Amino acid sequence: MSDGSSFYITTPIFYVNDVPHIGHAYTEVASDVLARWHRQAGDDTWFLTGTDEHGQKILRTATANGVSPKEWADRLVATAWQPLLATIDISNDDFIRTTDERHEKNVQLFLQRLFDAGYIYTGDYEGFYCVGCEEYKQPTDLVDGTGQYEGVQVCAIHSKPVELLQERNYFFRMSDFTDRLLDLYESNPEFIQPESVRNEIVAFVRRGLNDLSISRQSFDWGIKVPWDDTHVVYVWFDALLNYITAAGYGSDDARFEELWPATHIVGKDIARFHAVIWPAMLMAAGLAVPKQVFGHGWLLVGGEKMSKSKLTGIAPNQITDTFGSDAFRYYFMSAITFGQDGSFSWEDLSARYQAELANGFGNLASRVIAMVIKYVDGRVPDAGTLTDAEEGLRALERTVVAEADAAIERLAIQDALTSIWQLVDQLNGYITVQEPWKLSKNPEDRARLETVLATVVHGVGTLAVLLSPVIPEATTKLWQALGGVGDIADVPIRQAYDWQGVGRVEALAPLFPRVETIEGAA
Ligand code: ME8
């Protein structure tokens, strides 16, 4: 049943200079799990993702490939970024591209409003710019280059030289918002999460903010500044606005009122843009700041942040082709604490797949269905007299539902899975102790057998409902096999223990079959 809450969640919009890797997919899956959970809880949920298509980085890649930037973006969106969503089973409600008319038009509207309100002025910019980051750099952001860049200063993130910019640009009076931002962080400690990201950003803003250069004149792949078409809007200023242009800002005010503000899920690399520049822009426009900015950690491969430019990139389908999309989703949500860095390895993925999904959950589901078919002809029996063991499992179902929901509320996806897994383990333990295969041999034990089977069917159904946001494909199959009523995604997750079935089960093929070869494994 809906409690009427609205939940608007976003991923970053990704650069289309290259194809997605598992880092991008990680952000998508985490946001998708949160969106699916809230949707299934009956909350008024909207999940937005999309692509960031302007700026020098895209322009240079397109030029190097001999096509226009728009052609390049169209190609990458159609062949890589939209297909990614199907590969990992993302349930987004909208997909925004910064080249959409709904976006471009309303970025101009927003900028014009800031200009009219006196927040924009003309100034001269001189400093360093990293095209990889699409960001102006301070000298303290640079490090000594190595190898082919020995002797020059390079961007600490991309390990590539920065470019000296000298341009006449438009500036946003961001420095005016230093105190208001600090007040926001203090009065709403949840605004930036996790704590480590929050501390870093608060310390950064305490040092004082500079005004922000928000236009570029030396190239034209961008949205034109409305009062001066010799300038295009700085790509980050343009990109951040996607969260409101997609929600109806400037085009459907009633809808915008309903949806905004959003929870932004981003990597910690870009948390500062979202928790400093973005709320300052919104404050200047007289709009509400985001509900929350959560900066998750890095996926590390071989101890380093995985990235295409450092050739450690792994494509999501390298994993899903072998293990399936559910395993991809489960693995990254359970193996890594959301908010901390986590190492990816094929060995770890493979071991967890086998132990947790195949042997733990998958085997439990198969055994339960198979026993109901074998011992009671597929008809789910009614429970008779309950002993402490059954009462304990029923109570655990309720505890786990409450714990998991509370964990999702604080975006602790891993904790939610840890709670849910108590039920997997307890059900497996219960079957071992009750030995239904022995009960089935003795007609006098029939009532007890029925109670045991009713209890495990109930527990497995509750698990299916609770795990549906994380492993939607497997739980849909299990739900059908259990004779669950309706679409599993519509079963109220906060009352998962109250699920309804038609009273018959059907055969179920293994949910997580044995994986013999591990493609891409070292
Ligand atoms: O920054 N581990 O886009 P982007 C975890 N267009 N997550 C990773 C990752 C890794 N190793 N590598 C990338 C941009 N990510 C801008 C955003 S939003 C208004 C504009 C994920 O294509 C993570 O979410 O460089 C990170 O923040 C994002 O990809 C960067 O994507």
Coordinates of C-alpha atoms and ligand atoms in Angstrom, one line a residue:
M1 CA 0.0 0.0 0.0
S2 CA 1.3 3.4 -0.9
D3 CA 2.3 5.7 1.9
G4 CA 2.2 8.5 -0.6
S5 CA 5.9 9.3 -0.5
S6 CA 7.5 10.5 -3.7
F7 CA 10.9 9.2 -4.7
Y8 CA 12.8 10.8 -7.6
I9 CA 16.2 9.2 -8.1
T10 CA 18.8 10.0 -10.7
T11 CA 22.2 8.6 -12.0
P12 CA 24.8 10.9 -13.5
I13 CA 24.3 11.4 -17.2
F14 CA 27.3 9.7 -18.7
Y15 CA 29.7 11.1 -21.3
V16 CA 29.3 9.5 -24.7
N17 CA 32.9 9.8 -25.8
D18 CA 33.3 6.1 -25.0
V19 CA 31.3 3.0 -24.4
P20 CA 30.1 2.0 -20.8
H21 CA 32.2 -0.1 -18.4
I22 CA 31.2 -1.8 -15.2
G23 CA 31.8 1.4 -13.2
H24 CA 28.9 3.1 -15.0
A25 CA 26.8 -0.1 -14.8
Y26 CA 27.5 -0.1 -11.0
T27 CA 25.9 3.3 -10.5
E28 CA 23.0 2.3 -12.8
V29 CA 22.3 -0.9 -10.8
A30 CA 22.5 0.7 -7.4
S31 CA 20.0 3.4 -8.5
D32 CA 17.8 0.8 -10.1
V33 CA 17.6 -1.3 -7.0
L34 CA 16.6 1.7 -4.9
A35 CA 14.0 2.8 -7.6
R36 CA 12.6 -0.7 -7.8
W37 CA 12.3 -1.0 -4.1
H38 CA 10.5 2.2 -3.7
R39 CA 8.2 1.5 -6.7
Q40 CA 7.4 -1.9 -5.2
A41 CA 6.7 -0.2 -1.9
G42 CA 4.0 1.9 -3.6
D43 CA 6.0 5.1 -3.4
D44 CA 5.5 7.5 -6.3
T45 CA 8.8 6.7 -8.0
W46 CA 10.6 8.3 -10.9
F47 CA 14.0 7.1 -12.1
L48 CA 16.0 9.2 -14.5
T49 CA 19.2 8.4 -16.3
G50 CA 20.8 9.7 -19.6
T51 CA 23.8 11.0 -21.5
D52 CA 26.0 14.0 -21.4
E53 CA 26.7 14.9 -25.0
H54 CA 28.2 18.4 -25.2
G55 CA 31.7 19.8 -24.5
Q56 CA 35.2 19.5 -25.8
K57 CA 35.7 15.8 -24.9
I58 CA 32.9 14.6 -27.1
L59 CA 33.8 17.1 -29.8
R60 CA 37.4 15.9 -30.0
T61 CA 36.4 12.2 -30.0
A62 CA 33.9 12.8 -32.8
T63 CA 36.4 14.8 -34.8
A64 CA 39.1 12.2 -34.4
N65 CA 36.5 9.7 -35.8
G66 CA 35.6 11.9 -38.7
V67 CA 32.0 12.5 -37.8
S68 CA 30.0 15.4 -36.3
P69 CA 29.5 15.4 -32.6
K70 CA 25.8 14.9 -32.9
E71 CA 26.3 11.9 -35.2
W72 CA 28.8 10.5 -32.8
A73 CA 26.5 10.9 -29.8
D74 CA 23.6 9.4 -31.7
R75 CA 25.7 6.4 -32.6
L76 CA 27.0 5.8 -29.1
V77 CA 23.6 6.3 -27.5
A78 CA 22.0 3.8 -29.9
T79 CA 24.7 1.2 -29.9
A80 CA 26.1 1.4 -26.4
W81 CA 24.3 3.5 -23.8
Q82 CA 20.7 2.5 -24.3
P83 CA 21.6 -1.2 -24.8
L84 CA 23.5 -1.1 -21.5
L85 CA 20.2 -0.6 -19.8
A86 CA 18.8 -3.9 -21.2
T87 CA 22.0 -5.7 -20.5
I88 CA 21.7 -5.1 -16.7
D89 CA 17.9 -4.9 -16.5
I90 CA 17.5 -1.2 -15.6
S91 CA 13.9 0.0 -15.1
N92 CA 14.4 3.7 -15.8
D93 CA 11.3 5.8 -16.4
D94 CA 13.1 8.4 -18.6
F95 CA 16.3 8.8 -20.5
I96 CA 17.5 12.3 -21.1
R97 CA 20.1 13.4 -23.6
T98 CA 21.5 16.9 -23.3
T99 CA 20.9 17.3 -27.0
D100 CA 17.2 16.9 -26.5
E101 CA 15.2 20.0 -27.3
R102 CA 13.4 19.9 -23.9
H103 CA 16.8 20.2 -22.3
E104 CA 18.5 22.8 -24.5
K105 CA 15.6 25.2 -24.4
N106 CA 15.2 25.1 -20.7
V107 CA 18.9 25.4 -20.0
Q108 CA 18.7 28.7 -21.8
L109 CA 15.6 29.7 -19.8
F110 CA 17.4 28.9 -16.6
L111 CA 20.5 30.8 -17.6
Q112 CA 18.5 33.8 -18.7
R113 CA 16.7 33.9 -15.4
L114 CA 20.1 33.9 -13.5
F115 CA 21.3 36.6 -15.9
D116 CA 18.2 38.8 -15.3
A117 CA 18.6 38.3 -11.5
G118 CA 22.2 39.7 -11.7
Y119 CA 24.0 36.4 -11.0
I120 CA 26.0 36.4 -14.2
Y121 CA 28.8 38.8 -15.2
T122 CA 31.6 39.0 -17.8
G123 CA 35.2 38.4 -16.8
D124 CA 38.5 37.1 -18.1
Y125 CA 39.5 33.6 -17.3
E126 CA 43.0 32.5 -17.2
G127 CA 43.9 29.1 -15.8
F128 CA 44.2 25.4 -16.5
Y129 CA 41.5 23.1 -17.9
C130 CA 41.4 19.3 -18.0
V131 CA 39.3 18.1 -21.0
G132 CA 39.1 14.6 -19.4
C133 CA 37.4 16.1 -16.3
E134 CA 35.8 19.0 -18.3
E135 CA 36.9 21.0 -15.3
Y136 CA 39.0 24.1 -14.4
K137 CA 41.9 23.1 -12.3
Q138 CA 43.8 24.8 -9.5
P139 CA 47.6 24.4 -9.3
T140 CA 47.0 22.1 -6.2
D141 CA 45.0 19.7 -8.4
L142 CA 48.0 19.0 -10.6
V143 CA 50.9 16.5 -10.2
D144 CA 54.2 15.9 -11.9
G145 CA 53.8 13.8 -15.1
T146 CA 55.6 10.6 -15.7
G147 CA 56.6 8.6 -18.8
Q148 CA 55.8 10.6 -22.0
Y149 CA 54.6 13.5 -19.8
E150 CA 57.8 13.7 -17.7
G151 CA 58.6 17.3 -16.9
V152 CA 55.1 18.7 -17.3
Q153 CA 52.3 19.1 -14.8
V154 CA 49.3 16.7 -15.4
C155 CA 45.8 16.3 -14.1
A156 CA 45.9 14.0 -11.0
I157 CA 42.9 12.1 -12.2
H158 CA 43.6 11.6 -15.9
S159 CA 47.5 11.7 -15.8
K160 CA 47.3 13.9 -18.9
P161 CA 48.6 17.4 -19.4
V162 CA 46.1 20.3 -18.7
E163 CA 45.5 23.1 -21.2
L164 CA 46.1 26.8 -20.4
L165 CA 43.0 28.7 -21.1
Q166 CA 42.8 32.5 -21.6
E167 CA 39.3 33.5 -22.5
R168 CA 36.7 36.2 -21.9
N169 CA 33.8 34.3 -20.3
Y170 CA 30.6 34.6 -18.4
F171 CA 30.8 34.0 -14.7
F172 CA 28.3 32.7 -12.2
R173 CA 28.5 34.5 -8.8
M174 CA 29.0 31.2 -6.9
S175 CA 31.1 32.8 -4.2
D176 CA 27.9 34.5 -3.0
F177 CA 26.6 31.1 -1.9
T178 CA 29.4 30.0 0.4
D179 CA 27.6 30.7 3.6
R180 CA 24.3 29.4 2.5
L181 CA 25.9 26.2 1.4
L182 CA 27.7 25.8 4.7
D183 CA 24.4 26.4 6.5
L184 CA 22.7 23.7 4.3
Y185 CA 25.4 21.1 5.1
E186 CA 25.1 21.9 8.8
S187 CA 21.3 22.0 9.1
N188 CA 20.9 18.9 7.0
P189 CA 23.7 16.5 7.8
E190 CA 22.1 13.9 5.5
F191 CA 22.4 16.2 2.4
I192 CA 25.8 14.8 1.4
Q193 CA 26.5 11.1 2.1
P194 CA 28.5 9.2 3.0
E195 CA 30.3 10.9 5.9
S196 CA 33.7 10.8 4.2
V197 CA 32.4 12.6 1.1
R198 CA 30.6 15.1 3.2
N199 CA 33.6 15.9 5.3
E200 CA 35.8 16.5 2.2
I201 CA 33.2 18.8 0.6
V202 CA 32.5 20.8 3.8
A203 CA 36.3 21.4 4.2
F204 CA 36.5 22.5 0.5
V205 CA 33.6 25.0 0.8
R206 CA 35.0 26.3 4.2
R207 CA 38.1 27.4 2.3
G208 CA 35.8 29.8 0.3
L209 CA 34.3 29.5 -3.2
N210 CA 35.4 31.3 -6.3
D211 CA 33.0 32.4 -9.0
L212 CA 32.5 29.9 -11.8
S213 CA 33.2 30.4 -15.4
I214 CA 30.1 29.1 -17.2
S215 CA 30.7 29.7 -20.9
R216 CA 33.3 28.9 -23.5
Q217 CA 34.1 30.8 -26.7
S218 CA 36.7 28.8 -28.4
F219 CA 34.5 26.0 -29.8
D220 CA 30.7 25.7 -30.5
W221 CA 29.6 22.2 -29.5
G222 CA 27.2 23.2 -26.8
I223 CA 24.1 25.2 -25.9
K224 CA 24.3 28.8 -27.0
V225 CA 24.2 31.4 -24.3
P226 CA 20.8 33.0 -24.9
W227 CA 21.9 36.6 -24.9
D228 CA 25.2 36.1 -26.7
D229 CA 25.5 33.3 -29.3
T230 CA 29.2 33.6 -29.6
H231 CA 29.4 31.6 -26.3
V232 CA 28.3 28.1 -25.5
V233 CA 27.3 27.0 -21.9
Y234 CA 30.0 25.3 -19.9
V235 CA 29.3 21.5 -20.2
W236 CA 28.9 20.9 -16.4
F237 CA 26.5 23.8 -16.0
D238 CA 24.5 22.4 -18.9
A239 CA 24.7 18.8 -17.7
L240 CA 23.6 19.4 -14.1
L241 CA 20.4 21.0 -15.3
N242 CA 19.3 17.7 -16.8
Y243 CA 17.8 16.8 -13.5
I244 CA 15.3 19.5 -13.7
T245 CA 14.8 19.8 -17.4
A246 CA 13.8 16.1 -17.5
A247 CA 11.4 16.7 -14.6
G248 CA 9.4 19.4 -16.4
Y249 CA 11.3 22.6 -15.5
G250 CA 10.2 25.2 -18.0
S251 CA 7.9 22.8 -19.8
D252 CA 5.5 21.3 -17.3
D253 CA 5.6 23.2 -14.0
A254 CA 3.0 21.1 -12.2
R255 CA 4.9 18.0 -12.9
F256 CA 8.2 19.6 -11.8
E257 CA 6.5 20.7 -8.5
E258 CA 5.5 17.1 -8.0
L259 CA 8.8 15.4 -8.7
W260 CA 11.5 17.8 -7.5
P261 CA 13.7 17.5 -5.4
A262 CA 15.7 14.4 -6.3
T263 CA 18.1 12.0 -4.7
H264 CA 21.3 12.0 -6.8
I265 CA 23.4 8.9 -6.9
V266 CA 26.9 9.7 -8.3
G267 CA 30.4 8.5 -8.0
K268 CA 32.5 10.3 -5.4
D269 CA 34.6 11.9 -8.3
I270 CA 31.7 14.2 -9.2
A271 CA 30.0 14.6 -5.8
R272 CA 31.5 18.1 -5.5
F273 CA 29.8 19.3 -8.7
H274 CA 26.5 17.9 -7.3
A275 CA 26.8 19.2 -3.7
V276 CA 28.4 22.6 -4.3
I277 CA 27.9 24.0 -7.8
W278 CA 24.4 22.4 -8.3
P279 CA 22.8 23.6 -5.1
A280 CA 24.3 27.1 -5.6
M281 CA 22.8 27.2 -9.1
L282 CA 19.4 26.2 -7.7
M283 CA 19.6 28.7 -4.8
A284 CA 20.3 31.4 -7.3
A285 CA 17.2 30.4 -9.3
G286 CA 15.1 30.3 -6.2
L287 CA 14.5 26.5 -6.5
A288 CA 14.7 23.8 -3.8
V289 CA 18.1 22.1 -3.4
P290 CA 18.3 18.3 -4.0
K291 CA 17.1 16.0 -1.3
Q292 CA 20.4 14.2 -1.1
V293 CA 23.7 13.6 -2.9
F294 CA 25.2 10.2 -2.4
G295 CA 28.8 9.8 -3.6
H296 CA 29.5 6.1 -4.0
G297 CA 33.0 4.6 -4.1
W298 CA 35.2 3.2 -6.9
L299 CA 35.3 -0.1 -8.4
L300 CA 38.9 -1.1 -8.3
V301 CA 40.5 -3.6 -10.6
G302 CA 44.0 -4.7 -9.6
G303 CA 44.0 -2.1 -6.9
E304 CA 43.4 0.8 -9.2
K305 CA 40.2 2.8 -10.1
M306 CA 38.9 1.0 -13.1
S307 CA 38.8 3.2 -16.1
K308 CA 38.9 3.0 -19.9
S309 CA 41.7 5.5 -20.2
K310 CA 43.9 3.3 -18.1
L311 CA 42.8 0.2 -20.0
T312 CA 41.4 -1.6 -17.0
G313 CA 37.8 -1.2 -18.3
I314 CA 35.6 -4.3 -18.3
A315 CA 32.4 -4.2 -20.4
P316 CA 29.3 -5.2 -18.5
N317 CA 28.3 -7.9 -21.0
Q318 CA 31.7 -9.7 -20.4
I319 CA 30.1 -10.5 -17.0
T320 CA 26.4 -10.9 -18.0
D321 CA 27.1 -13.2 -21.0
T322 CA 28.4 -15.8 -18.6
F323 CA 26.7 -15.1 -15.3
G324 CA 23.5 -13.3 -16.3
S325 CA 22.2 -9.9 -15.4
D326 CA 20.9 -10.9 -12.0
A327 CA 24.3 -12.2 -10.9
F328 CA 25.8 -8.9 -12.1
R329 CA 23.3 -7.0 -10.0
Y330 CA 23.5 -9.1 -6.9
Y331 CA 27.3 -9.4 -6.9
F332 CA 28.0 -5.6 -7.0
M333 CA 25.3 -4.8 -4.5
S334 CA 26.3 -7.5 -2.0
A335 CA 30.1 -7.6 -2.3
I336 CA 30.7 -3.9 -1.9
T337 CA 29.5 -1.6 0.8
F338 CA 27.7 1.2 -1.0
G339 CA 29.8 4.3 -0.3
Q340 CA 33.1 2.6 -0.1
D341 CA 35.6 1.5 -2.7
G342 CA 35.5 -2.2 -3.7
S343 CA 37.7 -4.5 -5.6
F344 CA 36.3 -6.5 -8.5
S345 CA 37.8 -9.9 -9.3
W346 CA 36.5 -12.7 -11.5
E347 CA 37.4 -15.2 -8.7
D348 CA 35.3 -13.4 -6.1
L349 CA 32.4 -13.0 -8.5
S350 CA 32.6 -16.7 -9.4
A351 CA 32.9 -17.8 -5.8
R352 CA 29.9 -15.7 -4.6
Y353 CA 27.8 -16.8 -7.5
Q354 CA 28.3 -20.4 -6.6
A355 CA 28.1 -20.1 -2.8
E356 CA 25.3 -17.4 -2.4
L357 CA 23.2 -17.5 -5.6
A358 CA 23.5 -21.1 -6.8
N359 CA 23.9 -23.0 -3.5
G360 CA 22.4 -20.6 -1.1
F361 CA 19.3 -19.1 -2.6
G362 CA 18.8 -21.0 -6.0
N363 CA 19.1 -24.4 -4.4
L364 CA 16.7 -23.5 -1.6
A365 CA 14.1 -22.4 -4.2
S366 CA 14.6 -25.5 -6.3
R367 CA 14.4 -27.9 -3.3
V368 CA 11.3 -26.3 -1.9
I369 CA 9.4 -26.5 -5.2
A370 CA 10.7 -30.0 -5.9
M371 CA 9.6 -31.3 -2.5
V372 CA 6.1 -29.8 -2.9
I373 CA 5.8 -31.6 -6.2
K374 CA 7.2 -34.8 -5.0
Y375 CA 5.6 -35.2 -1.6
V376 CA 2.2 -33.4 -2.0
D377 CA 1.6 -33.4 -5.7
G378 CA 2.3 -29.8 -6.2
R379 CA -0.5 -28.5 -3.9
V380 CA 0.8 -26.1 -1.3
P381 CA -0.5 -27.5 2.0
D382 CA -1.9 -25.6 5.0
A383 CA 0.2 -25.4 8.0
G384 CA -1.0 -27.3 11.0
T385 CA 0.2 -26.9 14.6
L386 CA 3.2 -24.5 14.7
T387 CA 6.2 -25.3 16.8
D388 CA 8.8 -22.7 18.0
A389 CA 10.8 -23.4 14.8
E390 CA 7.9 -22.3 12.5
E391 CA 6.9 -19.3 14.8
G392 CA 10.6 -18.3 14.7
L393 CA 10.7 -18.3 10.9
R394 CA 7.5 -16.3 10.7
A395 CA 8.8 -13.7 13.1
L396 CA 12.1 -13.6 11.2
E397 CA 10.3 -12.8 8.0
R398 CA 8.8 -9.7 9.6
T399 CA 12.1 -8.7 11.1
V400 CA 13.9 -9.0 7.9
V401 CA 11.3 -7.0 6.0
A402 CA 11.6 -4.2 8.5
E403 CA 15.4 -4.3 8.6
A404 CA 15.8 -4.4 4.9
D405 CA 13.4 -1.5 4.4
A406 CA 15.2 0.6 7.0
A407 CA 18.6 -0.2 5.3
I408 CA 17.2 0.9 1.9
E409 CA 16.0 4.1 3.5
R410 CA 19.6 4.9 4.4
L411 CA 20.8 3.7 1.0
A412 CA 22.7 0.8 2.7
I413 CA 21.9 -1.7 0.0
Q414 CA 24.5 -4.2 1.2
D415 CA 22.9 -4.2 4.7
A416 CA 19.5 -4.9 3.2
L417 CA 20.9 -8.0 1.5
T418 CA 22.7 -9.1 4.7
S419 CA 19.4 -8.9 6.5
I420 CA 17.5 -10.8 3.8
W421 CA 20.2 -13.5 3.7
Q422 CA 19.4 -14.4 7.3
L423 CA 16.2 -15.8 6.0
V424 CA 18.0 -17.8 3.2
D425 CA 20.3 -19.3 5.8
Q426 CA 17.6 -20.0 8.4
L427 CA 15.3 -21.6 5.8
N428 CA 18.1 -23.9 4.6
G429 CA 19.0 -24.7 8.2
Y430 CA 15.3 -25.5 9.0
I431 CA 15.0 -27.9 6.1
T432 CA 18.2 -29.7 7.2
V433 CA 16.8 -30.1 10.8
Q434 CA 13.2 -31.0 9.8
E435 CA 14.2 -33.6 7.2
P436 CA 11.0 -33.5 5.2
W437 CA 12.3 -36.4 3.1
K438 CA 12.0 -38.6 6.3
L439 CA 8.6 -37.2 7.2
S440 CA 7.3 -38.1 3.8
K441 CA 8.1 -41.7 4.3
N442 CA 5.7 -42.1 7.3
P443 CA 2.0 -41.5 6.8
E444 CA 1.7 -40.6 10.5
D445 CA 4.0 -37.7 9.9
R446 CA 1.8 -36.3 7.2
A447 CA 0.5 -33.3 9.2
R448 CA 4.0 -32.4 10.2
L449 CA 5.3 -32.7 6.7
E450 CA 2.5 -30.3 5.5
T451 CA 3.4 -27.8 8.2
V452 CA 7.1 -27.9 7.2
L453 CA 6.3 -27.5 3.5
A454 CA 3.8 -24.7 4.1
T455 CA 6.5 -22.9 6.2
V456 CA 9.3 -23.2 3.6
V457 CA 7.0 -22.2 0.7
H458 CA 5.9 -19.2 2.7
G459 CA 9.5 -18.2 3.5
V460 CA 10.7 -18.6 -0.1
G461 CA 7.8 -16.5 -1.4
T462 CA 8.8 -13.8 1.1
L463 CA 12.3 -14.0 -0.2
A464 CA 11.2 -13.7 -3.8
V465 CA 9.3 -10.5 -3.1
L466 CA 12.2 -9.0 -1.1
L467 CA 14.8 -9.9 -3.7
S468 CA 12.8 -8.8 -6.7
P469 CA 14.4 -5.3 -6.8
V470 CA 17.9 -6.9 -6.9
I471 CA 17.4 -10.1 -9.0
P472 CA 14.2 -9.4 -11.0
E473 CA 14.7 -12.1 -13.5
A474 CA 15.2 -15.0 -11.1
T475 CA 12.5 -13.9 -8.7
T476 CA 9.9 -13.5 -11.6
K477 CA 10.6 -17.2 -12.5
L478 CA 10.4 -18.3 -8.9
W479 CA 7.2 -16.3 -8.3
Q480 CA 5.5 -18.1 -11.3
A481 CA 6.7 -21.4 -10.0
L482 CA 5.3 -20.7 -6.5
G483 CA 2.0 -19.8 -8.0
G484 CA 2.3 -16.2 -6.8
V485 CA -0.7 -13.9 -7.6
G486 CA 0.0 -11.2 -10.2
D487 CA 3.2 -9.5 -11.2
I488 CA 5.9 -9.8 -8.5
A489 CA 6.9 -6.2 -9.0
D490 CA 3.4 -5.2 -7.8
V491 CA 3.5 -7.1 -4.5
P492 CA 3.9 -4.6 -1.7
I493 CA 7.5 -5.1 -0.5
R494 CA 7.0 -3.6 3.0
Q495 CA 4.4 -6.4 3.6
A496 CA 6.4 -9.1 1.7
Y497 CA 5.4 -11.6 4.4
D498 CA 1.7 -11.2 3.5
W499 CA 2.2 -12.4 -0.1
Q500 CA -0.6 -14.4 -1.8
G501 CA -0.4 -17.5 -3.9
V502 CA -2.9 -19.7 -5.8
G503 CA -1.9 -22.8 -3.8
R504 CA -0.1 -24.8 -6.5
V505 CA 3.5 -24.9 -7.5
E506 CA 5.1 -25.7 -10.9
A507 CA 8.5 -27.1 -11.8
L508 CA 11.3 -24.7 -11.7
A509 CA 14.6 -24.9 -13.7
P510 CA 17.7 -24.0 -11.8
L511 CA 17.7 -20.2 -11.2
F512 CA 21.5 -20.0 -11.2
P513 CA 22.9 -22.9 -13.2
R514 CA 26.5 -24.0 -12.9
V515 CA 29.0 -21.8 -14.7
E516 CA 31.7 -23.9 -16.2
T517 CA 33.8 -21.4 -18.0
I518 CA 34.6 -17.9 -16.9
E519 CA 35.0 -15.7 -19.9
G520 CA 37.6 -13.0 -19.4
A521 CA 39.0 -14.5 -16.2
A522 CA 42.7 -14.2 -15.9
Ligands
ME8_1 O1 31.3 12.5 -14.9 N1 33.8 2.9 -10.1 O2 30.4 11.3 -16.7 P1 31.3 10.0 -16.8 C1 32.6 3.3 -9.8 N2 29.1 13.4 -17.6 N3 31.9 4.2 -10.6 C2 32.5 4.6 -11.7 C3 33.8 4.3 -12.1 C4 34.5 3.3 -11.2 N4 35.7 2.9 -11.5 N5 34.1 4.9 -13.2 C5 33.0 5.6 -13.6 C6 30.5 12.4 -15.9 N6 32.0 5.5 -12.7 C7 29.6 13.5 -16.2 C8 28.4 13.5 -15.2 S1 26.1 14.5 -14.2 C9 25.3 15.9 -14.3 C10 27.4 14.6 -15.4 C11 30.7 6.1 -12.7 O3 30.8 9.3 -18.0 C12 30.4 7.0 -11.5 O4 29.0 7.1 -11.3 O5 32.7 10.4 -16.6 C13 31.0 8.3 -11.9 O6 30.5 9.4 -11.1 C14 30.5 8.3 -13.3 O7 30.6 7.0 -13.8 C15 31.3 9.3 -14.2 O8 30.7 9.1 -15.5

